[in-house]
Short mmCIF file of C-alpha atoms in Angstrom, two decimals:
data_model
loop_
_atom_site.label_atom_id
_atom_site.label_comp_id
_atom_site.label_asym_id
_atom_site.label_seq_id
_atom_site.Cartn_x
_atom_site.Cartn_y
_atom_site.Cartn_z
CA MET A 178 107.59 99.11 62.24
CA ASP A 179 109.90 100.16 65.05
CA ASP A 180 107.71 103.21 65.65
CA LEU A 181 104.65 100.97 66.06
CA VAL A 182 106.51 98.73 68.55
CA GLY A 183 107.60 101.80 70.50
CA LEU A 184 104.04 103.12 70.49
CA ASP A 185 102.70 99.79 71.79
CA ARG A 186 105.23 99.84 74.60
CA LEU A 187 104.29 103.42 75.48
CA VAL A 188 100.60 102.47 75.64
CA ASP A 189 101.36 99.40 77.75
CA ASN A 190 103.55 101.38 80.15
CA THR A 191 100.96 104.14 80.46
CA ALA A 192 98.25 101.59 81.24
CA TYR A 193 100.52 99.92 83.78
CA LEU A 194 101.29 103.20 85.56
CA ARG A 195 97.62 104.14 85.64
CA GLY A 196 96.85 100.76 87.16
CA LEU A 197 99.45 101.32 89.86
CA GLU A 198 98.02 104.73 90.64
CA SER A 199 94.55 103.24 90.85
CA ASP A 200 95.82 100.59 93.27
CA ARG A 201 97.50 103.28 95.41
CA ASN A 202 94.31 105.32 95.56
CA LYS A 203 92.30 102.23 96.48
CA LEU A 204 94.76 101.28 99.20
CA ARG A 205 94.72 104.86 100.52
CA LEU A 206 90.94 104.73 100.80
CA GLN A 207 91.12 101.36 102.55
CA ARG A 208 93.46 102.81 105.17
CA VAL A 209 91.29 105.82 105.96
CA PRO A 210 88.93 103.93 108.35
CA LEU A 211 91.98 102.61 110.21
CA THR A 212 93.39 106.03 111.04
CA LEU A 213 93.84 106.35 114.79
CA PRO A 214 91.37 108.74 116.50
CA LYS A 215 92.03 112.46 116.87
CA PRO A 216 92.96 113.94 120.28
CA LYS A 217 89.64 115.80 120.60
CA ARG A 218 87.90 112.50 121.41
CA PHE A 219 90.11 111.67 124.40
CA SER A 220 88.62 113.80 127.18
CA ALA A 221 85.80 111.39 128.12
CA LEU A 222 88.03 108.34 127.59
CA TRP A 223 90.75 109.74 129.85
CA ALA A 224 88.22 110.76 132.50
CA ALA A 225 86.90 107.17 132.61
CA ALA A 226 90.31 105.48 132.50
CA GLU A 227 91.75 103.71 135.54
CA LYS A 228 94.85 105.74 136.24
CA THR A 229 96.93 103.21 138.16
CA TYR A 230 100.38 101.91 137.33
CA GLU A 231 99.27 98.29 137.56
CA SER A 232 96.36 98.79 135.16
CA LEU A 233 98.09 101.00 132.58
CA CYS A 234 101.63 99.57 132.59
CA GLU A 235 101.38 95.93 133.65
CA GLN A 236 97.95 94.41 133.03
CA GLN A 237 97.29 95.79 129.54
CA PRO A 238 99.65 94.46 126.82
CA ILE A 239 99.56 97.66 124.73
CA GLY A 240 100.18 99.82 127.78
CA ARG A 241 103.01 97.56 128.96
CA LYS A 242 104.73 97.72 125.57
CA LEU A 243 104.40 101.50 125.24
CA PHE A 244 105.60 102.07 128.80
CA GLN A 245 108.66 99.92 128.08
CA GLN A 246 109.38 101.98 124.96
CA PHE A 247 109.05 105.15 127.01
CA LEU A 248 111.53 103.85 129.60
CA LEU A 249 114.09 103.02 126.90
CA THR A 250 114.04 106.68 125.77
CA SER A 251 114.32 108.06 129.29
CA ASP A 252 117.25 108.45 131.72
CA PRO A 253 119.79 105.65 132.42
CA GLN A 254 117.95 104.58 135.58
CA CYS A 255 114.74 103.97 133.62
CA VAL A 256 116.62 102.25 130.80
CA ALA A 257 118.20 99.85 133.30
CA ALA A 258 114.78 99.15 134.82
CA ALA A 259 113.29 98.37 131.39
CA LYS A 260 116.14 96.01 130.54
CA PHE A 261 115.82 94.31 133.92
CA LEU A 262 112.08 93.68 133.42
CA ASP A 263 112.78 92.28 129.96
CA GLU A 264 115.40 89.84 131.26
CA LEU A 265 113.22 88.99 134.26
CA SER A 266 110.46 87.96 131.85
CA ASP A 267 112.93 85.74 129.96
CA TRP A 268 114.07 84.20 133.25
CA SER A 269 110.49 83.41 134.33
CA PHE A 270 109.92 81.42 131.12
CA ALA A 271 113.34 79.78 131.01
CA GLU A 272 113.72 76.00 131.25
CA ASP A 273 115.37 74.44 134.27
CA GLY A 274 118.66 74.00 132.44
CA THR A 275 119.02 77.70 131.56
CA LYS A 276 117.13 79.33 134.46
CA GLU A 277 120.11 79.32 136.80
CA LYS A 278 122.35 80.97 134.18
CA ALA A 279 119.68 83.58 133.51
CA LYS A 280 119.41 84.34 137.23
CA GLN A 281 123.16 84.75 137.64
CA ARG A 282 123.25 87.03 134.58
CA ILE A 283 120.51 89.21 136.05
CA LEU A 284 122.29 89.47 139.41
CA SER A 285 125.62 90.36 137.82
CA LYS A 286 124.12 92.99 135.51
CA PHE A 287 121.58 94.64 137.81
CA CYS A 288 122.56 93.86 141.40
CA GLN A 289 126.27 94.69 141.37
CA PRO A 290 127.10 98.38 142.14
CA GLN A 291 130.07 98.34 139.75
CA SER A 292 127.88 97.29 136.80
CA GLN A 293 126.86 99.95 134.25
CA THR A 294 123.26 98.68 134.41
CA PHE A 295 123.10 98.53 138.22
CA LEU A 296 119.62 99.32 139.53
CA SER A 297 120.62 102.37 141.54
CA TYR A 298 117.28 102.59 143.31
CA LEU A 299 118.13 99.37 145.16
CA THR A 300 119.19 100.11 148.72
CA ALA A 301 122.28 98.59 150.28
CA GLU A 302 119.98 96.30 152.26
CA ASP A 303 118.21 95.22 149.07
CA VAL A 304 121.51 94.31 147.43
CA LYS A 305 122.64 92.39 150.49
CA LEU A 306 119.40 90.42 150.64
CA CYS A 307 119.42 89.65 146.90
CA LEU A 308 122.97 88.34 146.99
CA SER A 309 122.30 86.32 150.16
CA HIS A 310 119.27 84.69 148.51
CA SER A 311 120.99 84.12 145.16
CA ASP A 312 122.26 80.64 145.96
CA LYS A 313 119.54 79.26 148.24
CA ASN A 314 116.39 80.97 146.97
CA GLY A 315 116.63 82.57 143.53
CA GLU A 316 112.88 83.19 143.43
CA ALA A 317 113.07 85.42 146.51
CA ALA A 318 115.93 87.45 145.05
CA MET A 319 114.08 88.02 141.78
CA GLU A 320 110.87 88.98 143.62
CA LEU A 321 112.72 91.48 145.80
CA MET A 322 114.23 93.15 142.73
CA ARG A 323 110.87 93.10 140.96
CA GLU A 324 109.11 94.84 143.86
CA ALA A 325 111.86 97.46 144.20
CA THR A 326 111.59 98.15 140.45
CA ARG A 327 107.79 98.44 140.63
CA LYS A 328 108.05 100.88 143.56
CA PHE A 329 110.53 103.02 141.61
CA LEU A 330 108.53 103.03 138.37
CA LYS A 331 105.22 103.86 140.08
CA GLU A 332 106.54 107.27 141.09
CA ARG A 333 108.37 109.74 138.83
CA PRO A 334 108.65 107.54 135.68
CA PHE A 335 104.92 106.78 135.69
CA LEU A 336 103.98 110.45 136.09
CA GLU A 337 106.31 111.41 133.23
CA TYR A 338 104.94 108.62 131.05
CA MET A 339 101.40 109.98 131.37
CA LYS A 340 102.61 113.31 129.94
CA SER A 341 104.54 111.71 127.07
CA PRO A 342 103.64 110.93 123.42
CA PHE A 343 103.74 107.23 124.35
CA PHE A 344 100.74 107.65 126.62
CA TYR A 345 99.03 109.72 123.93
CA ARG A 346 99.44 106.71 121.62
CA PHE A 347 98.03 104.44 124.34
CA LEU A 348 94.87 106.57 124.51
CA GLN A 349 94.58 106.41 120.73
CA TRP A 350 94.61 102.64 120.88
CA LYS A 351 92.08 102.51 123.72
CA GLU A 352 89.73 104.64 121.63
CA CYS A 353 90.36 102.36 118.65
CA GLU A 354 89.39 99.33 120.77
CA ARG A 355 86.02 100.94 121.49
CA GLN A 356 85.11 101.18 117.82
CA GLN A 357 82.75 98.60 116.35
CA ILE A 358 84.23 96.22 113.76
CA THR A 359 82.32 96.60 110.48
CA ASP A 360 82.81 95.76 106.78
CA ARG A 361 84.98 98.83 106.33
CA TYR A 362 87.78 97.04 108.18
CA PHE A 363 87.85 94.26 105.56
CA TYR A 364 88.72 94.17 101.87
CA GLU A 365 88.14 91.44 99.35
CA PHE A 366 91.24 89.44 98.68
CA ARG A 367 90.00 87.25 95.82
CA THR A 368 86.96 85.42 94.51
CA LEU A 369 87.19 81.67 94.99
CA GLY A 370 84.30 80.75 92.71
CA ARG A 371 80.65 81.17 91.83
CA GLY A 372 77.75 78.90 92.70
CA GLY A 373 74.01 78.82 93.06
CA PHE A 374 74.12 81.27 95.96
CA GLY A 375 76.49 83.73 94.30
CA GLU A 376 80.20 84.38 94.66
CA VAL A 377 82.34 82.78 97.31
CA GLY A 378 85.31 84.89 98.25
CA THR A 379 87.85 85.53 100.96
CA LYS A 380 88.26 88.72 102.91
CA LEU A 381 91.19 89.91 104.93
CA LEU A 382 91.01 92.01 108.07
CA MET A 383 93.10 95.13 107.64
CA ARG A 384 95.63 95.44 110.46
CA ILE A 385 97.13 98.59 111.89
CA ASN A 386 100.86 98.83 112.44
CA MET A 387 101.11 99.73 116.09
CA PHE A 388 104.79 100.62 116.41
#
């Protein structure tokens, strides 16, 4: 009797494992259409791309995110610039009650020469103007720092970014955007019911993990 119970369990376990393997194979096939394009397809895309800092690193969300990731893996100057832009974004969306604190935090972290995250590309005149505007006109101080950061990033960091794997990933995503959405990007989640016109079901759009 015990042998029969053990045999039943073995059969059940074998069937279960085969089912898992079948699910893995099915999922693998579903992911194939979502594989990012190969580099050989990039020549025409890159030739047609607008190669400006504003377009690639500010206006396009994917490009802005990848450029920020590139900066965080670069030298300390670029890391400080990335952190400044992140905090500047938080400041711009802050409520009136917290905006002043956010501004003072930015000035103390990025506009003080003794700070470890000081924006070293700021000139002495820039620092003087930022601190002089800090009490009367915080908007002017933030804009001055923003423009100095943009001027710095548009030069060497931007050129290095376009040679990096992060920009390679950006081109992959631009090619992916050009592809037509078809049924291969969907899979059936479940059947809700059957009626006179056939089955009614739900489908989910497969998503690609970007980062």
